[in-house]
Short mmCIF file of C-alpha atoms in Angstrom, two decimals:
data_model
loop_
_atom_site.label_atom_id
_atom_site.label_comp_id
_atom_site.label_asym_id
_atom_site.label_seq_id
_atom_site.Cartn_x
_atom_site.Cartn_y
_atom_site.Cartn_z
CA UNK A 167 95.69 65.62 51.11
CA UNK A 168 99.42 65.80 50.44
CA UNK A 169 101.52 67.44 53.15
CA UNK A 170 102.79 69.79 50.61
CA UNK A 171 99.03 70.79 49.97
CA UNK A 172 98.01 70.87 54.04
CA UNK A 173 101.61 72.97 54.27
CA UNK A 174 100.20 75.62 51.63
CA UNK A 175 96.28 75.50 53.40
CA UNK A 176 98.51 75.90 56.72
CA UNK A 177 100.70 79.27 55.11
CA UNK A 178 97.56 80.53 53.76
CA UNK A 179 95.86 80.62 57.57
CA UNK A 180 98.92 82.40 58.51
CA UNK A 181 99.00 85.29 56.16
CA UNK A 182 97.49 87.72 58.59
CA UNK A 183 99.45 86.37 61.27
CA UNK A 184 102.87 87.66 60.83
CA UNK A 185 104.26 85.41 63.14
CA UNK A 186 107.52 86.00 65.47
CA UNK A 187 109.36 82.91 64.48
CA UNK A 188 110.56 80.97 61.09
CA UNK A 189 107.72 77.80 61.62
CA UNK A 190 108.95 75.50 58.17
CA UNK A 191 111.05 73.35 60.41
CA UNK A 192 107.92 72.30 63.11
CA UNK A 193 105.64 72.41 60.67
CA UNK A 194 105.81 68.57 59.56
CA UNK A 195 106.02 67.55 63.94
CA UNK A 196 102.53 69.58 63.95
CA UNK A 197 101.29 67.64 61.48
CA UNK A 198 102.42 63.87 63.09
CA UNK A 199 101.17 65.44 66.31
CA UNK A 200 97.95 66.46 65.11
CA UNK A 201 97.27 63.67 62.69
CA UNK A 202 97.84 61.81 65.97
CA UNK A 203 95.03 63.10 67.59
CA UNK A 204 92.79 63.40 64.92
CA UNK A 205 92.79 59.50 64.28
CA UNK A 206 91.61 59.34 68.54
CA UNK A 207 88.08 60.77 67.46
CA UNK A 208 88.09 60.25 63.62
CA UNK A 209 89.24 56.62 63.44
CA UNK A 210 91.46 54.54 60.42
CA UNK A 211 89.35 51.72 59.17
CA UNK A 212 91.70 49.08 57.58
CA UNK A 213 91.25 44.59 57.27
CA UNK A 214 93.63 42.49 56.58
CA UNK A 215 92.00 39.35 55.99
CA UNK A 216 93.39 35.74 57.50
CA UNK A 217 93.48 32.25 55.68
CA UNK A 218 92.55 28.85 57.52
CA UNK A 219 96.93 28.75 57.96
CA UNK A 220 97.98 31.86 58.75
CA UNK A 221 99.16 33.06 62.24
CA UNK A 222 96.36 34.80 64.09
CA UNK A 223 98.23 37.67 65.56
CA UNK A 224 96.97 41.40 65.11
CA UNK A 225 98.66 43.49 62.20
CA UNK A 226 101.43 46.11 63.30
CA UNK A 227 99.49 49.23 63.04
CA UNK A 228 96.12 47.81 64.63
CA UNK A 229 94.99 50.74 67.34
CA UNK A 230 91.71 48.48 68.21
CA UNK A 231 89.70 45.11 66.55
CA UNK A 232 86.75 45.66 65.75
CA UNK A 233 84.69 43.23 63.89
CA UNK A 234 85.58 39.65 62.33
CA UNK A 235 83.98 39.74 59.17
CA UNK A 236 82.70 35.74 57.92
CA UNK A 237 80.68 35.08 54.93
CA UNK A 238 79.58 38.80 54.67
CA UNK A 239 78.62 39.06 58.21
CA UNK A 240 80.15 41.45 60.76
CA UNK A 241 80.30 40.23 64.79
CA UNK A 242 82.22 42.38 67.27
CA UNK A 243 85.19 41.35 68.59
CA UNK A 244 86.35 41.03 71.51
CA UNK A 245 89.50 39.24 73.27
CA UNK A 246 86.99 35.75 74.22
CA UNK A 247 85.45 35.94 70.11
CA UNK A 248 86.47 32.21 69.04
CA UNK A 249 88.31 33.13 65.30
CA UNK A 250 87.16 31.06 62.96
CA UNK A 251 89.24 29.34 60.41
CA UNK A 252 89.60 32.33 57.92
CA UNK A 253 88.07 35.65 58.02
CA UNK A 254 88.40 39.29 58.03
CA UNK A 255 89.68 41.65 60.31
CA UNK A 256 88.38 44.99 60.40
CA UNK A 257 90.40 47.42 62.75
CA UNK A 258 91.24 51.03 64.13
CA UNK A 259 94.57 51.76 63.00
CA UNK A 260 97.50 53.81 64.07
CA UNK A 261 98.48 56.76 61.56
CA UNK A 262 102.01 56.23 60.24
CA UNK A 263 104.53 58.91 61.82
CA UNK A 264 105.44 62.20 59.53
CA UNK A 265 108.86 62.39 60.28
CA UNK A 266 111.32 65.83 60.11
CA UNK A 267 111.72 67.20 56.21
CA UNK A 268 108.56 64.72 55.02
CA UNK A 269 108.62 64.78 51.35
CA UNK A 270 105.79 66.69 50.89
CA UNK A 271 104.92 64.05 48.30
CA UNK A 272 103.56 62.28 51.71
CA UNK A 273 99.76 61.36 51.95
CA UNK A 274 98.07 61.64 55.17
CA UNK A 275 96.86 58.26 56.48
CA UNK A 276 93.56 60.23 57.19
CA UNK A 277 90.52 61.07 54.72
CA UNK A 278 90.36 64.46 53.55
CA UNK A 279 87.35 65.60 55.22
CA UNK A 280 89.58 65.00 58.33
CA UNK A 281 92.90 66.28 57.68
CA UNK A 282 90.98 70.08 57.56
CA UNK A 283 90.45 69.38 60.95
CA UNK A 284 94.71 68.35 61.34
CA UNK A 285 95.72 72.07 59.64
CA UNK A 286 93.39 74.42 61.66
CA UNK A 287 95.37 72.13 64.47
CA UNK A 288 98.34 72.91 62.97
CA UNK A 289 97.70 76.61 62.82
CA UNK A 290 96.49 76.72 66.34
CA UNK A 291 100.17 74.99 67.01
CA UNK A 292 102.23 77.81 65.33
CA UNK A 293 100.11 80.67 67.36
CA UNK A 294 100.76 78.80 70.90
CA UNK A 295 103.20 80.95 71.82
CA UNK A 296 102.46 84.77 70.61
CA UNK A 297 102.05 87.05 72.53
CA UNK A 298 98.78 87.47 70.91
CA UNK A 299 96.86 84.80 71.50
CA UNK A 300 94.00 85.71 69.57
CA UNK A 301 94.65 83.63 66.64
CA UNK A 302 95.47 80.54 68.47
CA UNK A 303 92.04 80.95 70.47
CA UNK A 304 90.26 81.27 67.50
CA UNK A 305 92.14 78.85 65.09
CA UNK A 306 91.39 76.31 68.18
CA UNK A 307 88.07 76.28 68.68
CA UNK A 308 87.04 75.99 64.94
CA UNK A 309 89.59 72.78 65.03
CA UNK A 310 88.01 72.12 68.54
CA UNK A 311 84.11 72.62 65.97
CA UNK A 312 85.78 70.40 63.08
CA UNK A 313 86.96 67.56 65.69
CA UNK A 314 83.27 68.04 66.88
CA UNK A 315 81.97 67.18 64.19
CA UNK A 316 84.05 64.26 63.24
CA UNK A 317 83.60 62.79 66.14
CA UNK A 318 79.73 62.33 65.61
CA UNK A 319 79.48 59.93 62.12
CA UNK A 320 79.33 56.91 62.33
CA UNK A 321 81.07 54.56 60.27
CA UNK A 322 77.94 52.24 59.11
CA UNK A 323 74.19 52.61 60.07
CA UNK A 324 72.90 53.30 63.20
CA UNK A 325 69.62 51.98 62.23
CA UNK A 326 67.71 50.25 59.90
CA UNK A 327 64.00 51.16 58.97
CA UNK A 328 61.75 48.28 57.79
CA UNK A 329 58.62 47.35 55.81
CA UNK A 330 55.93 50.87 55.73
CA UNK A 331 54.15 53.21 57.24
CA UNK A 332 50.65 53.79 56.86
CA UNK A 333 49.61 57.05 57.39
#
């Protein structure tokens, strides 16, 4: 989803609220804040492949290294891991900044299912300073619900069932 599409969705949500302040200058900052907060609960996964001759430094956007993949098998990464010569690092990444006056074509680093949480976060933030807090409370509760659903999702199978059952 692009920033322009997300702004359009926020403005649709705010259509009935009639905020007193002009929000157009603040939306980019709210989207940046929201993307960074949602990424804490629904990580952005990236991979970097290292050849034998490469320097073994973490990528700039690395938040948490998670797995070292060798020959298609993922091994949990720890700071005490013995790294092989060639491997792929799977890690949680920081989202890119959304600067003020970012073009509407800017893509979110989060997947589309997580951008909905960002949209609800932004809608809540626009209402946070209003006298009537009902819209803020509603948007923030929806944001918290979506965040809870996202944080429960896993990035792979949690169990593998082998064999059969004789019933």
